[in-house]
One Martini backbone bead per residue (centre of mass of N, CA, C, O) as a GRO file, in nm:
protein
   39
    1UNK     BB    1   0.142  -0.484  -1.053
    2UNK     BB    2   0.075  -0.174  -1.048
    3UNK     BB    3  -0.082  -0.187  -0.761
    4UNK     BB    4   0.130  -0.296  -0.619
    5UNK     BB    5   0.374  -0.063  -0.651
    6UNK     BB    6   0.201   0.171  -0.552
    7UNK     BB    7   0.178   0.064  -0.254
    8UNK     BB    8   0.489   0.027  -0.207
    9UNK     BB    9   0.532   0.328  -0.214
   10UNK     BB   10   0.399   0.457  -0.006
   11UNK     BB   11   0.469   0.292   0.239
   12UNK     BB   12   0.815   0.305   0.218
   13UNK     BB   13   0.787   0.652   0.176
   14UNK     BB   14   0.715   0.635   0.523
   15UNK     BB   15   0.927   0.442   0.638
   16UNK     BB   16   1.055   0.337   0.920
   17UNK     BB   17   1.290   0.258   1.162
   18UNK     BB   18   1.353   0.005   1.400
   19UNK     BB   19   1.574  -0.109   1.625
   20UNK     BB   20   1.623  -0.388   1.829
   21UNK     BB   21   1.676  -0.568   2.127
   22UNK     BB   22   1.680  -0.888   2.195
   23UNK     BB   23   1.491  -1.143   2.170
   24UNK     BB   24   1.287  -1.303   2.064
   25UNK     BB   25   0.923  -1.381   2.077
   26UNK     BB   26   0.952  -1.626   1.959
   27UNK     BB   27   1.182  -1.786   2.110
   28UNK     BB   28   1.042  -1.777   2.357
   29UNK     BB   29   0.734  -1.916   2.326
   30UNK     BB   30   0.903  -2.161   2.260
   31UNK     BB   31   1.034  -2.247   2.536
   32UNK     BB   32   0.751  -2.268   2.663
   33UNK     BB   33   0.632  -2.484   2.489
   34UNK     BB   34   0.843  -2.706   2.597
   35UNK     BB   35   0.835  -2.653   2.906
   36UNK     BB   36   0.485  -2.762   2.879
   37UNK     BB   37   0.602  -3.078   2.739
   38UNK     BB   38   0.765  -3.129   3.005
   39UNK     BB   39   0.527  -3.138   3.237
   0.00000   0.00000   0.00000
């Protein structure tokens, strides 16, 4: 457990956010995958 913590200090105190906008590229794949087993 204090293994996992120090992993995660490290981590979070270097992390960016980045905010995304547009449909979710799983949601997407979902689609394709759907259409291809419509034809």
């Amino acid at each position: 457990a204090t293994l996992a913590d120090a992993i995660l200090d490290r981590l979070l105190h270097r992390a960016h956010r980045i905010t995304m906008t547009g449909d979710s590229m799983r949601k997407r794949q979902a689609d394709l995958t759907d259409r291809d087993r419509k034809d």
